[in-house]
Amino acid sequence: MLLPQIKEPNDLKSLSVDELVSLSGEIRQFLIEKLSYTGGHLAPNLGVVELTVALHYCYNSPKDKMIYDVGHQSYVHKILTGRKDRFDTLRKYKGMSGFVKRNESEHDVWEAGHSSTSLSAAMGMAYARDLKGEDNKVIAIIGDGALTGGMAFEALNHIGHEQKKMMVILNDNEMSIAPNVGAMHNYLSKIRSDRHYLKAKDEVEFLLNKIPAIGGRLAKSAGWLKDSFKYMMVPGVLFEELGFTYLGPVDGHDLPKLIETFKQADNVNGPVLVHAVTTKGKGYKPAEADSVKWHGISPYKIESGQVLKSVGNPMYTDIFGKTLIELAKQDDRIVAVTPAMPGGSGLIPFSKEFPDRMVDVGIAEQHAATMCASLAMEGLKPVFAVYSTFMQRAYDQIVHDICRHNANVMIAIDRAGFVGPDGETHQGVYDVAFLRHIPNIVVMMPKDENELRHMMKTALEYNDGPIAYRYPRLNVVGVPMDEELKTIPIGTWETLRQGENYSIIAAGPMIQVAEEAAETLKREGMQVSIVNARFFKPLDRELLLELAQKDMKMIVLEEACEAGSLGSSILEFFSQEGMHEAKVHLMGIPDLFVEHGSVKEQREEVGLTAEAVCDEMRKLKLQYTYDLPKTSLPS
């Protein structure tokens, strides 16, 4: 066994290439075994085993900078950099992150949970290296799916212009999370399949070098000949034209070939793109057969590949997908648009039912948002289905193209609130704050799955501009479902429980937390009202005025950042009304990034639990019941 001997990357240097091949097999088996207990990103990591081993064998981390795009394919990197013994804590509270994490290791030089950032980061590190007069290597590893992101092309353009010495490894597995789409995907497919070019190119260079005495110089000086040949046959001409030396495609599971290619790349004084073709899920048949399902997976049985999911209610995502089909059967104007997340957004059934009305634009949130704006202007009813954390990448387009045009786009915001093991890069807790201050938009959130269905109907019937409904990454409550969908009057809240003196204003999953707290307080003699603040914008002005006039002490309970979200909007409302004596206390997420763990643990960390609500209510009761009169100080 070689793997127990690997404590740091330098331990690889003493191994033979044959031993590196054996080590790769051990790493692959280690991942399959460990992730069967913890879950995690299995398929992406099985696909980069040899690639990562070759990188750490050829280069000297952390001096040489290895930058992983997204970072969910960094498990092998973590194994080789001394974190093998922490894999039992993967994606668990206070345990090892499922992404690259700078505070975990000096070898983690760049962290990201969103795609297409690695090339810009690499350019910055190469630029800094040269300004400081250092000699380290800079290597960015980016997938073909991430290469569809516009930011990646911005960086490619700049890197090619500056001609900094660096290497970009294109990890081409034909997949991101879902199957890749678009012209770049088709272009790379042609490169992968054009073996004739590779053979002919090698033969021409071999023959040139064989000419006695002048062969080597001729091979160097005959750039015009090789360029002409390249334009006739080379599939990598796009990257060459951008200013890169293109090497590949190379088998990303052939360790000797990878090592040889990296040595070739080191001889180039400028940017090099190494095109490595890999198989997502390599070495584990269930993951190879369905790399979409095994991209991010729950614990499973190794022998059968059976996923060990607890039995429970469906997810909110499932309810969204089914309801959208129901609505689309009634209204042929509906078009679903998603940025590379058809499976995660619950749209696979919709795509089968309405293939012509389903658009997957690839990893391109900005493009998706603007396209939805134009679809709406042409009289269609676009549904922009996007995760909260990815929607923030399209902020400018939401402001400039959707809201400024008052385009009637329906934004379906999945993963709103805490997201559990994916952690801080994926938390959906900022969208309320960055949406509610934009003119024209309506923002709402349901208390349960039945209300989600009615909100979807409301959004479809709404014709006065953009409207968003957000829902969590949770199993639904399990309430009875109304057969007939109805519209909800815009900006209206509902009182779910009548109380005296004290009120909890909440939305979404926090309604269940409020109900639990109210039951506990009821046993202590406190009758607390609960308001379902299902519209973040506009607010229910009449109900807020009524609460203030009754001198209600209000707690605003929300699973969103406290700064700028629902609580802030309520405080702003009372300030604008001149009602400065309104008693409003905020319970949201404080000014910090909440790391990975279960949703329960994340809520406990920031005090969004029934117990915390009860404690806050008891404090309010003491504060407002036993306020002592001010006394004069003794003379």
Tab-separated table of N, CA and C in Angstrom, residues 298-427:
chain	number	residue	atom	x	y	z
A	298	SER	N	-25.489	11.447	-1.985
A	298	SER	CA	-25.673	11.102	-0.583
A	298	SER	C	-24.938	9.789	-0.300
A	299	PRO	N	-24.806	9.376	0.968
A	299	PRO	CA	-24.204	8.070	1.262
A	299	PRO	C	-24.859	6.952	0.459
A	300	TYR	N	-24.085	5.910	0.147
A	300	TYR	CA	-24.550	4.856	-0.754
A	300	TYR	C	-23.902	3.529	-0.402
A	301	LYS	N	-24.463	2.451	-0.946
A	301	LYS	CA	-23.867	1.124	-0.831
A	301	LYS	C	-22.896	0.924	-1.990
A	302	ILE	N	-21.657	0.604	-1.673
A	302	ILE	CA	-20.623	0.510	-2.705
A	302	ILE	C	-20.941	-0.587	-3.713
A	303	GLU	N	-21.360	-1.729	-3.229
A	303	GLU	CA	-21.531	-2.884	-4.106
A	303	GLU	C	-22.624	-2.644	-5.150
A	304	SER	N	-23.743	-2.098	-4.712
A	304	SER	CA	-24.887	-1.942	-5.609
A	304	SER	C	-25.030	-0.535	-6.176
A	305	GLY	N	-24.416	0.448	-5.530
A	305	GLY	CA	-24.617	1.837	-5.931
A	305	GLY	C	-25.939	2.407	-5.447
A	306	GLN	N	-26.617	1.686	-4.565
A	306	GLN	CA	-27.899	2.167	-4.033
A	306	GLN	C	-27.664	3.356	-3.107
A	307	VAL	N	-28.351	4.451	-3.379
A	307	VAL	CA	-28.207	5.657	-2.563
A	307	VAL	C	-29.069	5.518	-1.320
A	308	LEU	N	-28.474	5.808	-0.166
A	308	LEU	CA	-29.161	5.623	1.117
A	308	LEU	C	-29.826	6.925	1.540
A	309	LYS	N	-30.972	7.210	0.964
A	309	LYS	CA	-31.706	8.425	1.308
A	309	LYS	C	-32.820	8.083	2.288
A	310	SER	N	-32.981	8.950	3.279
A	310	SER	CA	-34.067	8.733	4.218
A	310	SER	C	-35.408	8.981	3.532
A	311	VAL	N	-36.389	8.183	3.909
A	311	VAL	CA	-37.722	8.321	3.332
A	311	VAL	C	-38.396	9.543	3.947
A	312	GLY	N	-38.984	10.361	3.120
A	312	GLY	CA	-39.640	11.550	3.640
A	312	GLY	C	-40.453	12.236	2.561
A	313	ASN	N	-40.925	13.429	2.875
A	313	ASN	CA	-41.700	14.198	1.913
A	313	ASN	C	-40.814	14.630	0.747
A	314	PRO	N	-41.399	14.926	-0.397
A	314	PRO	CA	-40.608	15.420	-1.528
A	314	PRO	C	-39.981	16.770	-1.209
A	315	MET	N	-39.060	17.192	-2.052
A	315	MET	CA	-38.410	18.491	-1.886
A	315	MET	C	-39.289	19.587	-2.494
A	316	TYR	N	-39.070	20.811	-2.035
A	316	TYR	CA	-39.754	21.953	-2.649
A	316	TYR	C	-39.452	22.019	-4.138
A	317	THR	N	-38.232	21.651	-4.524
A	317	THR	CA	-37.851	21.647	-5.936
A	317	THR	C	-38.773	20.748	-6.756
A	318	ASP	N	-39.124	19.586	-6.194
A	318	ASP	CA	-40.011	18.659	-6.899
A	318	ASP	C	-41.400	19.265	-7.105
A	319	ILE	N	-41.899	19.941	-6.078
A	319	ILE	CA	-43.220	20.584	-6.179
A	319	ILE	C	-43.186	21.675	-7.244
A	320	PHE	N	-42.091	22.442	-7.272
A	320	PHE	CA	-41.947	23.469	-8.307
A	320	PHE	C	-42.008	22.842	-9.695
A	321	GLY	N	-41.243	21.787	-9.925
A	321	GLY	CA	-41.194	21.168	-11.242
A	321	GLY	C	-42.541	20.631	-11.697
A	322	LYS	N	-43.241	19.954	-10.793
A	322	LYS	CA	-44.548	19.387	-11.135
A	322	LYS	C	-45.575	20.486	-11.402
A	323	THR	N	-45.555	21.521	-10.586
A	323	THR	CA	-46.531	22.607	-10.754
A	323	THR	C	-46.273	23.378	-12.041
A	324	LEU	N	-45.004	23.531	-12.407
A	324	LEU	CA	-44.686	24.242	-13.637
A	324	LEU	C	-45.230	23.487	-14.859
A	325	ILE	N	-45.159	22.173	-14.823
A	325	ILE	CA	-45.743	21.376	-15.911
A	325	ILE	C	-47.249	21.599	-15.975
A	326	GLU	N	-47.867	21.582	-14.806
A	326	GLU	CA	-49.320	21.791	-14.728
A	326	GLU	C	-49.707	23.146	-15.321
A	327	LEU	N	-48.954	24.183	-14.966
A	327	LEU	CA	-49.253	25.520	-15.481
A	327	LEU	C	-48.951	25.630	-16.973
A	328	ALA	N	-47.874	24.980	-17.416
A	328	ALA	CA	-47.484	25.057	-18.829
A	328	ALA	C	-48.496	24.372	-19.741
A	329	LYS	N	-49.194	23.385	-19.215
A	329	LYS	CA	-50.256	22.745	-20.002
A	329	LYS	C	-51.417	23.702	-20.239
A	330	GLN	N	-51.581	24.641	-19.318
A	330	GLN	CA	-52.666	25.610	-19.429
A	330	GLN	C	-52.256	26.869	-20.187
A	331	ASP	N	-50.952	27.153	-20.238
A	331	ASP	CA	-50.478	28.405	-20.832
A	331	ASP	C	-49.230	28.121	-21.653
A	332	ASP	N	-49.373	28.166	-22.968
A	332	ASP	CA	-48.249	27.816	-23.836
A	332	ASP	C	-47.226	28.942	-23.983
A	333	ARG	N	-47.404	30.026	-23.238
A	333	ARG	CA	-46.404	31.092	-23.240
A	333	ARG	C	-45.244	30.797	-22.297
A	334	ILE	N	-45.405	29.830	-21.404
A	334	ILE	CA	-44.376	29.543	-20.408
A	334	ILE	C	-43.155	28.903	-21.062
A	335	VAL	N	-41.975	29.482	-20.767
A	335	VAL	CA	-40.687	28.943	-21.207
A	335	VAL	C	-39.776	28.875	-19.981
A	336	ALA	N	-39.198	27.710	-19.725
A	336	ALA	CA	-38.288	27.549	-18.591
A	336	ALA	C	-36.853	27.766	-19.061
A	337	VAL	N	-36.101	28.588	-18.322
A	337	VAL	CA	-34.707	28.882	-18.658
A	337	VAL	C	-33.853	28.598	-17.435
A	338	THR	N	-32.772	27.815	-17.616
A	338	THR	CA	-31.898	27.491	-16.492
A	338	THR	C	-30.438	27.566	-16.918
A	339	PRO	N	-29.561	28.042	-16.040
A	339	PRO	CA	-28.131	28.075	-16.353
A	339	PRO	C	-27.434	26.793	-15.876
A	340	ALA	N	-27.556	25.740	-16.671
A	340	ALA	CA	-26.838	24.470	-16.452
A	340	ALA	C	-27.342	23.675	-15.247
A	341	MET	N	-28.558	23.937	-14.770
A	341	MET	CA	-29.066	23.225	-13.603
A	341	MET	C	-30.447	22.614	-13.862
A	342	PRO	N	-30.665	21.904	-14.956
A	342	PRO	CA	-31.995	21.335	-15.199
A	342	PRO	C	-32.377	20.290	-14.168
A	343	GLY	N	-31.407	19.468	-13.750
A	343	GLY	CA	-31.706	18.454	-12.742
A	343	GLY	C	-31.900	19.061	-11.367
A	344	GLY	N	-30.940	19.898	-10.942
A	344	GLY	CA	-31.012	20.512	-9.618
A	344	GLY	C	-32.203	21.416	-9.449
A	345	SER	N	-32.675	21.999	-10.551
A	345	SER	CA	-33.840	22.890	-10.481
A	345	SER	C	-35.160	22.173	-10.691
A	346	GLY	N	-35.133	20.851	-10.831
A	346	GLY	CA	-36.367	20.076	-10.969
A	346	GLY	C	-37.025	20.179	-12.330
A	347	LEU	N	-36.232	20.468	-13.374
A	347	LEU	CA	-36.811	20.725	-14.693
A	347	LEU	C	-36.662	19.582	-15.685
A	348	ILE	N	-36.079	18.477	-15.271
A	348	ILE	CA	-35.942	17.352	-16.197
A	348	ILE	C	-37.309	16.857	-16.681
A	349	PRO	N	-38.284	16.635	-15.789
A	349	PRO	CA	-39.618	16.237	-16.277
A	349	PRO	C	-40.230	17.271	-17.224
A	350	PHE	N	-40.027	18.552	-16.922
A	350	PHE	CA	-40.553	19.613	-17.785
A	350	PHE	C	-39.915	19.530	-19.167
A	351	SER	N	-38.602	19.274	-19.222
A	351	SER	CA	-37.902	19.220	-20.507
A	351	SER	C	-38.388	18.066	-21.363
A	352	LYS	N	-38.811	16.987	-20.723
A	352	LYS	CA	-39.340	15.850	-21.471
A	352	LYS	C	-40.763	16.128	-21.973
A	353	GLU	N	-41.514	16.849	-21.165
A	353	GLU	CA	-42.896	17.185	-21.527
A	353	GLU	C	-42.943	18.293	-22.581
A	354	PHE	N	-42.034	19.281	-22.432
A	354	PHE	CA	-42.041	20.438	-23.336
A	354	PHE	C	-40.612	20.718	-23.823
A	355	PRO	N	-40.049	19.860	-24.660
A	355	PRO	CA	-38.653	20.046	-25.075
A	355	PRO	C	-38.403	21.372	-25.788
A	356	ASP	N	-39.376	21.896	-26.489
A	356	ASP	CA	-39.194	23.155	-27.212
A	356	ASP	C	-39.342	24.382	-26.314
A	357	ARG	N	-39.805	24.166	-25.099
A	357	ARG	CA	-40.033	25.289	-24.183
A	357	ARG	C	-39.108	25.216	-22.971
A	358	MET	N	-38.017	24.467	-23.113
A	358	MET	CA	-37.015	24.326	-22.052
A	358	MET	C	-35.663	24.751	-22.620
A	359	VAL	N	-35.018	25.714	-21.985
A	359	VAL	CA	-33.743	26.243	-22.474
A	359	VAL	C	-32.691	26.125	-21.380
A	360	ASP	N	-31.646	25.339	-21.650
A	360	ASP	CA	-30.484	25.271	-20.762
A	360	ASP	C	-29.358	26.022	-21.461
A	361	VAL	N	-28.954	27.156	-20.903
A	361	VAL	CA	-27.968	28.016	-21.571
A	361	VAL	C	-26.538	27.680	-21.194
A	362	GLY	N	-26.323	26.652	-20.327
A	362	GLY	CA	-24.983	26.397	-19.815
A	362	GLY	C	-24.702	27.308	-18.633
A	363	ILE	N	-23.444	27.258	-18.166
A	363	ILE	CA	-23.076	28.072	-16.999
A	363	ILE	C	-22.955	29.529	-17.449
A	364	ALA	N	-24.087	30.198	-17.497
A	364	ALA	CA	-24.144	31.557	-18.055
A	364	ALA	C	-25.345	32.288	-17.481
A	365	GLU	N	-25.270	32.583	-16.175
A	365	GLU	CA	-26.406	33.199	-15.493
A	365	GLU	C	-26.753	34.566	-16.069
A	366	GLN	N	-25.739	35.331	-16.437
A	366	GLN	CA	-25.995	36.665	-16.989
A	366	GLN	C	-26.790	36.566	-18.289
A	367	HIS	N	-26.333	35.695	-19.157
A	367	HIS	CA	-27.027	35.494	-20.433
A	367	HIS	C	-28.465	35.031	-20.194
A	368	ALA	N	-28.646	34.091	-19.237
A	368	ALA	CA	-29.983	33.568	-18.954
A	368	ALA	C	-30.924	34.684	-18.528
A	369	ALA	N	-30.457	35.575	-17.648
A	369	ALA	CA	-31.306	36.655	-17.141
A	369	ALA	C	-31.720	37.611	-18.258
A	370	THR	N	-30.751	38.023	-19.063
A	370	THR	CA	-31.071	38.963	-20.144
A	370	THR	C	-31.949	38.312	-21.204
A	371	MET	N	-31.699	37.042	-21.492
A	371	MET	CA	-32.548	36.333	-22.451
A	371	MET	C	-33.992	36.281	-21.950
A	372	CYS	N	-34.163	36.059	-20.645
A	372	CYS	CA	-35.516	36.031	-20.075
A	372	CYS	C	-36.196	37.391	-20.249
A	373	ALA	N	-35.434	38.465	-20.057
A	373	ALA	CA	-36.010	39.804	-20.236
A	373	ALA	C	-36.549	39.977	-21.656
A	374	SER	N	-35.778	39.541	-22.649
A	374	SER	CA	-36.222	39.714	-24.035
A	374	SER	C	-37.381	38.783	-24.379
A	375	LEU	N	-37.368	37.567	-23.803
A	375	LEU	CA	-38.507	36.669	-24.005
A	375	LEU	C	-39.796	37.314	-23.497
A	376	ALA	N	-39.688	37.944	-22.320
A	376	ALA	CA	-40.870	38.597	-21.739
A	376	ALA	C	-41.344	39.760	-22.617
A	377	MET	N	-40.398	40.501	-23.161
A	377	MET	CA	-40.767	41.633	-24.012
A	377	MET	C	-41.454	41.186	-25.303
A	378	GLU	N	-41.187	39.949	-25.681
A	378	GLU	CA	-41.816	39.394	-26.882
A	378	GLU	C	-43.133	38.674	-26.576
A	379	GLY	N	-43.632	38.849	-25.347
A	379	GLY	CA	-44.948	38.334	-25.009
A	379	GLY	C	-44.989	36.939	-24.415
A	380	LEU	N	-43.809	36.335	-24.169
A	380	LEU	CA	-43.794	35.015	-23.533
A	380	LEU	C	-43.744	35.175	-22.018
A	381	LYS	N	-43.809	34.034	-21.323
A	381	LYS	CA	-43.777	34.036	-19.863
A	381	LYS	C	-42.564	33.219	-19.396
A	382	PRO	N	-41.380	33.830	-19.411
A	382	PRO	CA	-40.177	33.084	-19.025
A	382	PRO	C	-40.089	32.853	-17.520
A	383	VAL	N	-39.644	31.645	-17.155
A	383	VAL	CA	-39.360	31.300	-15.764
A	383	VAL	C	-37.852	31.107	-15.661
A	384	PHE	N	-37.185	32.016	-14.978
A	384	PHE	CA	-35.739	31.940	-14.768
A	384	PHE	C	-35.507	31.090	-13.524
A	385	ALA	N	-35.219	29.790	-13.730
A	385	ALA	CA	-35.046	28.852	-12.617
A	385	ALA	C	-33.576	28.816	-12.230
A	386	VAL	N	-33.260	29.286	-11.030
A	386	VAL	CA	-31.866	29.492	-10.656
A	386	VAL	C	-31.705	29.346	-9.153
A	387	TYR	N	-30.546	28.855	-8.720
A	387	TYR	CA	-30.255	28.818	-7.294
A	387	TYR	C	-30.000	30.248	-6.804
A	388	SER	N	-30.365	30.516	-5.572
A	388	SER	CA	-30.123	31.842	-4.995
A	388	SER	C	-28.660	32.249	-5.118
A	389	THR	N	-27.759	31.346	-4.782
A	389	THR	CA	-26.334	31.675	-4.778
A	389	THR	C	-25.789	31.944	-6.171
A	390	PHE	N	-26.389	31.320	-7.201
A	390	PHE	CA	-25.938	31.555	-8.569
A	390	PHE	C	-26.634	32.779	-9.175
A	391	MET	N	-27.808	33.102	-8.677
A	391	MET	CA	-28.524	34.265	-9.194
A	391	MET	C	-27.735	35.549	-8.944
A	392	GLN	N	-26.990	35.596	-7.853
A	392	GLN	CA	-26.248	36.822	-7.549
A	392	GLN	C	-25.207	37.133	-8.636
A	393	ARG	N	-24.846	36.129	-9.435
A	393	ARG	CA	-23.904	36.361	-10.535
A	393	ARG	C	-24.564	37.156	-11.668
A	394	ALA	N	-25.879	37.195	-11.668
A	394	ALA	CA	-26.609	37.919	-12.719
A	394	ALA	C	-27.232	39.198	-12.176
A	395	TYR	N	-26.663	39.733	-11.112
A	395	TYR	CA	-27.266	40.893	-10.461
A	395	TYR	C	-27.428	42.079	-11.418
A	396	ASP	N	-26.386	42.373	-12.178
A	396	ASP	CA	-26.464	43.521	-13.088
A	396	ASP	C	-27.575	43.339	-14.102
A	397	GLN	N	-27.728	42.127	-14.611
A	397	GLN	CA	-28.754	41.872	-15.626
A	397	GLN	C	-30.163	41.957	-15.031
A	398	ILE	N	-30.297	41.537	-13.759
A	398	ILE	CA	-31.602	41.657	-13.098
A	398	ILE	C	-31.973	43.128	-12.924
A	399	VAL	N	-30.983	43.940	-12.529
A	399	VAL	CA	-31.233	45.378	-12.373
A	399	VAL	C	-31.470	46.034	-13.735
A	400	HIS	N	-30.523	45.840	-14.631
A	400	HIS	CA	-30.461	46.626	-15.864
A	400	HIS	C	-31.431	46.145	-16.939
A	401	ASP	N	-31.556	44.818	-17.070
A	401	ASP	CA	-32.327	44.278	-18.193
A	401	ASP	C	-33.723	43.808	-17.806
A	402	ILE	N	-33.868	43.277	-16.590
A	402	ILE	CA	-35.188	42.784	-16.180
A	402	ILE	C	-35.990	43.876	-15.483
A	403	CYS	N	-35.441	44.402	-14.382
A	403	CYS	CA	-36.236	45.346	-13.581
A	403	CYS	C	-36.344	46.725	-14.224
A	404	ARG	N	-35.260	47.222	-14.812
A	404	ARG	CA	-35.325	48.552	-15.430
A	404	ARG	C	-36.311	48.564	-16.598
A	405	HIS	N	-36.370	47.441	-17.316
A	405	HIS	CA	-37.346	47.332	-18.401
A	405	HIS	C	-38.737	46.931	-17.907
A	406	ASN	N	-38.830	46.649	-16.608
A	406	ASN	CA	-40.085	46.152	-16.036
A	406	ASN	C	-40.597	44.934	-16.812
A	407	ALA	N	-39.657	44.062	-17.165
A	407	ALA	CA	-39.990	42.874	-17.950
A	407	ALA	C	-40.680	41.846	-17.069
A	408	ASN	N	-41.727	41.248	-17.583
A	408	ASN	CA	-42.564	40.328	-16.801
A	408	ASN	C	-41.912	38.932	-16.730
A	409	VAL	N	-40.764	38.890	-16.051
A	409	VAL	CA	-40.012	37.641	-15.855
A	409	VAL	C	-40.392	37.042	-14.508
A	410	MET	N	-40.624	35.738	-14.496
A	410	MET	CA	-40.850	35.005	-13.247
A	410	MET	C	-39.522	34.378	-12.823
A	411	ILE	N	-39.029	34.725	-11.643
A	411	ILE	CA	-37.755	34.206	-11.153
A	411	ILE	C	-38.039	33.181	-10.072
A	412	ALA	N	-37.697	31.930	-10.351
A	412	ALA	CA	-37.885	30.841	-9.387
A	412	ALA	C	-36.561	30.621	-8.666
A	413	ILE	N	-36.487	31.049	-7.408
A	413	ILE	CA	-35.226	31.059	-6.669
A	413	ILE	C	-35.160	29.831	-5.762
A	414	ASP	N	-34.422	28.848	-6.191
A	414	ASP	CA	-34.233	27.607	-5.428
A	414	ASP	C	-33.096	27.797	-4.420
A	415	ARG	N	-33.029	26.897	-3.431
A	415	ARG	CA	-31.959	26.916	-2.408
A	415	ARG	C	-31.935	28.246	-1.662
A	416	ALA	N	-33.113	28.802	-1.366
A	416	ALA	CA	-33.187	30.036	-0.592
A	416	ALA	C	-33.036	29.696	0.885
A	417	GLY	N	-32.140	30.400	1.578
A	417	GLY	CA	-31.858	30.083	2.975
A	417	GLY	C	-30.623	29.212	3.085
A	418	PHE	N	-30.460	28.560	4.230
A	418	PHE	CA	-29.297	27.711	4.447
A	418	PHE	C	-29.358	26.474	3.555
A	419	VAL	N	-28.173	26.038	3.097
A	419	VAL	CA	-28.124	24.909	2.167
A	419	VAL	C	-27.390	23.695	2.730
A	420	GLY	N	-26.940	23.757	3.991
A	420	GLY	CA	-26.329	22.581	4.593
A	420	GLY	C	-24.888	22.353	4.167
A	421	PRO	N	-24.547	21.116	3.727
A	421	PRO	CA	-23.144	20.735	3.511
A	421	PRO	C	-22.388	21.540	2.463
A	422	ASP	N	-23.077	22.170	1.517
A	422	ASP	CA	-22.362	22.962	0.513
A	422	ASP	C	-21.740	24.223	1.112
A	423	GLY	N	-22.299	24.699	2.204
A	423	GLY	CA	-21.644	25.742	2.980
A	423	GLY	C	-21.695	27.147	2.429
A	424	GLU	N	-20.696	27.943	2.851
A	424	GLU	CA	-20.771	29.398	2.707
A	424	GLU	C	-20.831	29.881	1.264
A	425	THR	N	-20.223	29.150	0.325
A	425	THR	CA	-20.250	29.605	-1.062
A	425	THR	C	-21.614	29.404	-1.709
A	426	HIS	N	-22.479	28.624	-1.068
A	426	HIS	CA	-23.771	28.295	-1.671
A	426	HIS	C	-24.966	28.773	-0.842
A	427	GLN	N	-24.734	29.413	0.282
A	427	GLN	CA	-25.848	29.831	1.135
A	427	GLN	C	-26.745	30.821	0.380
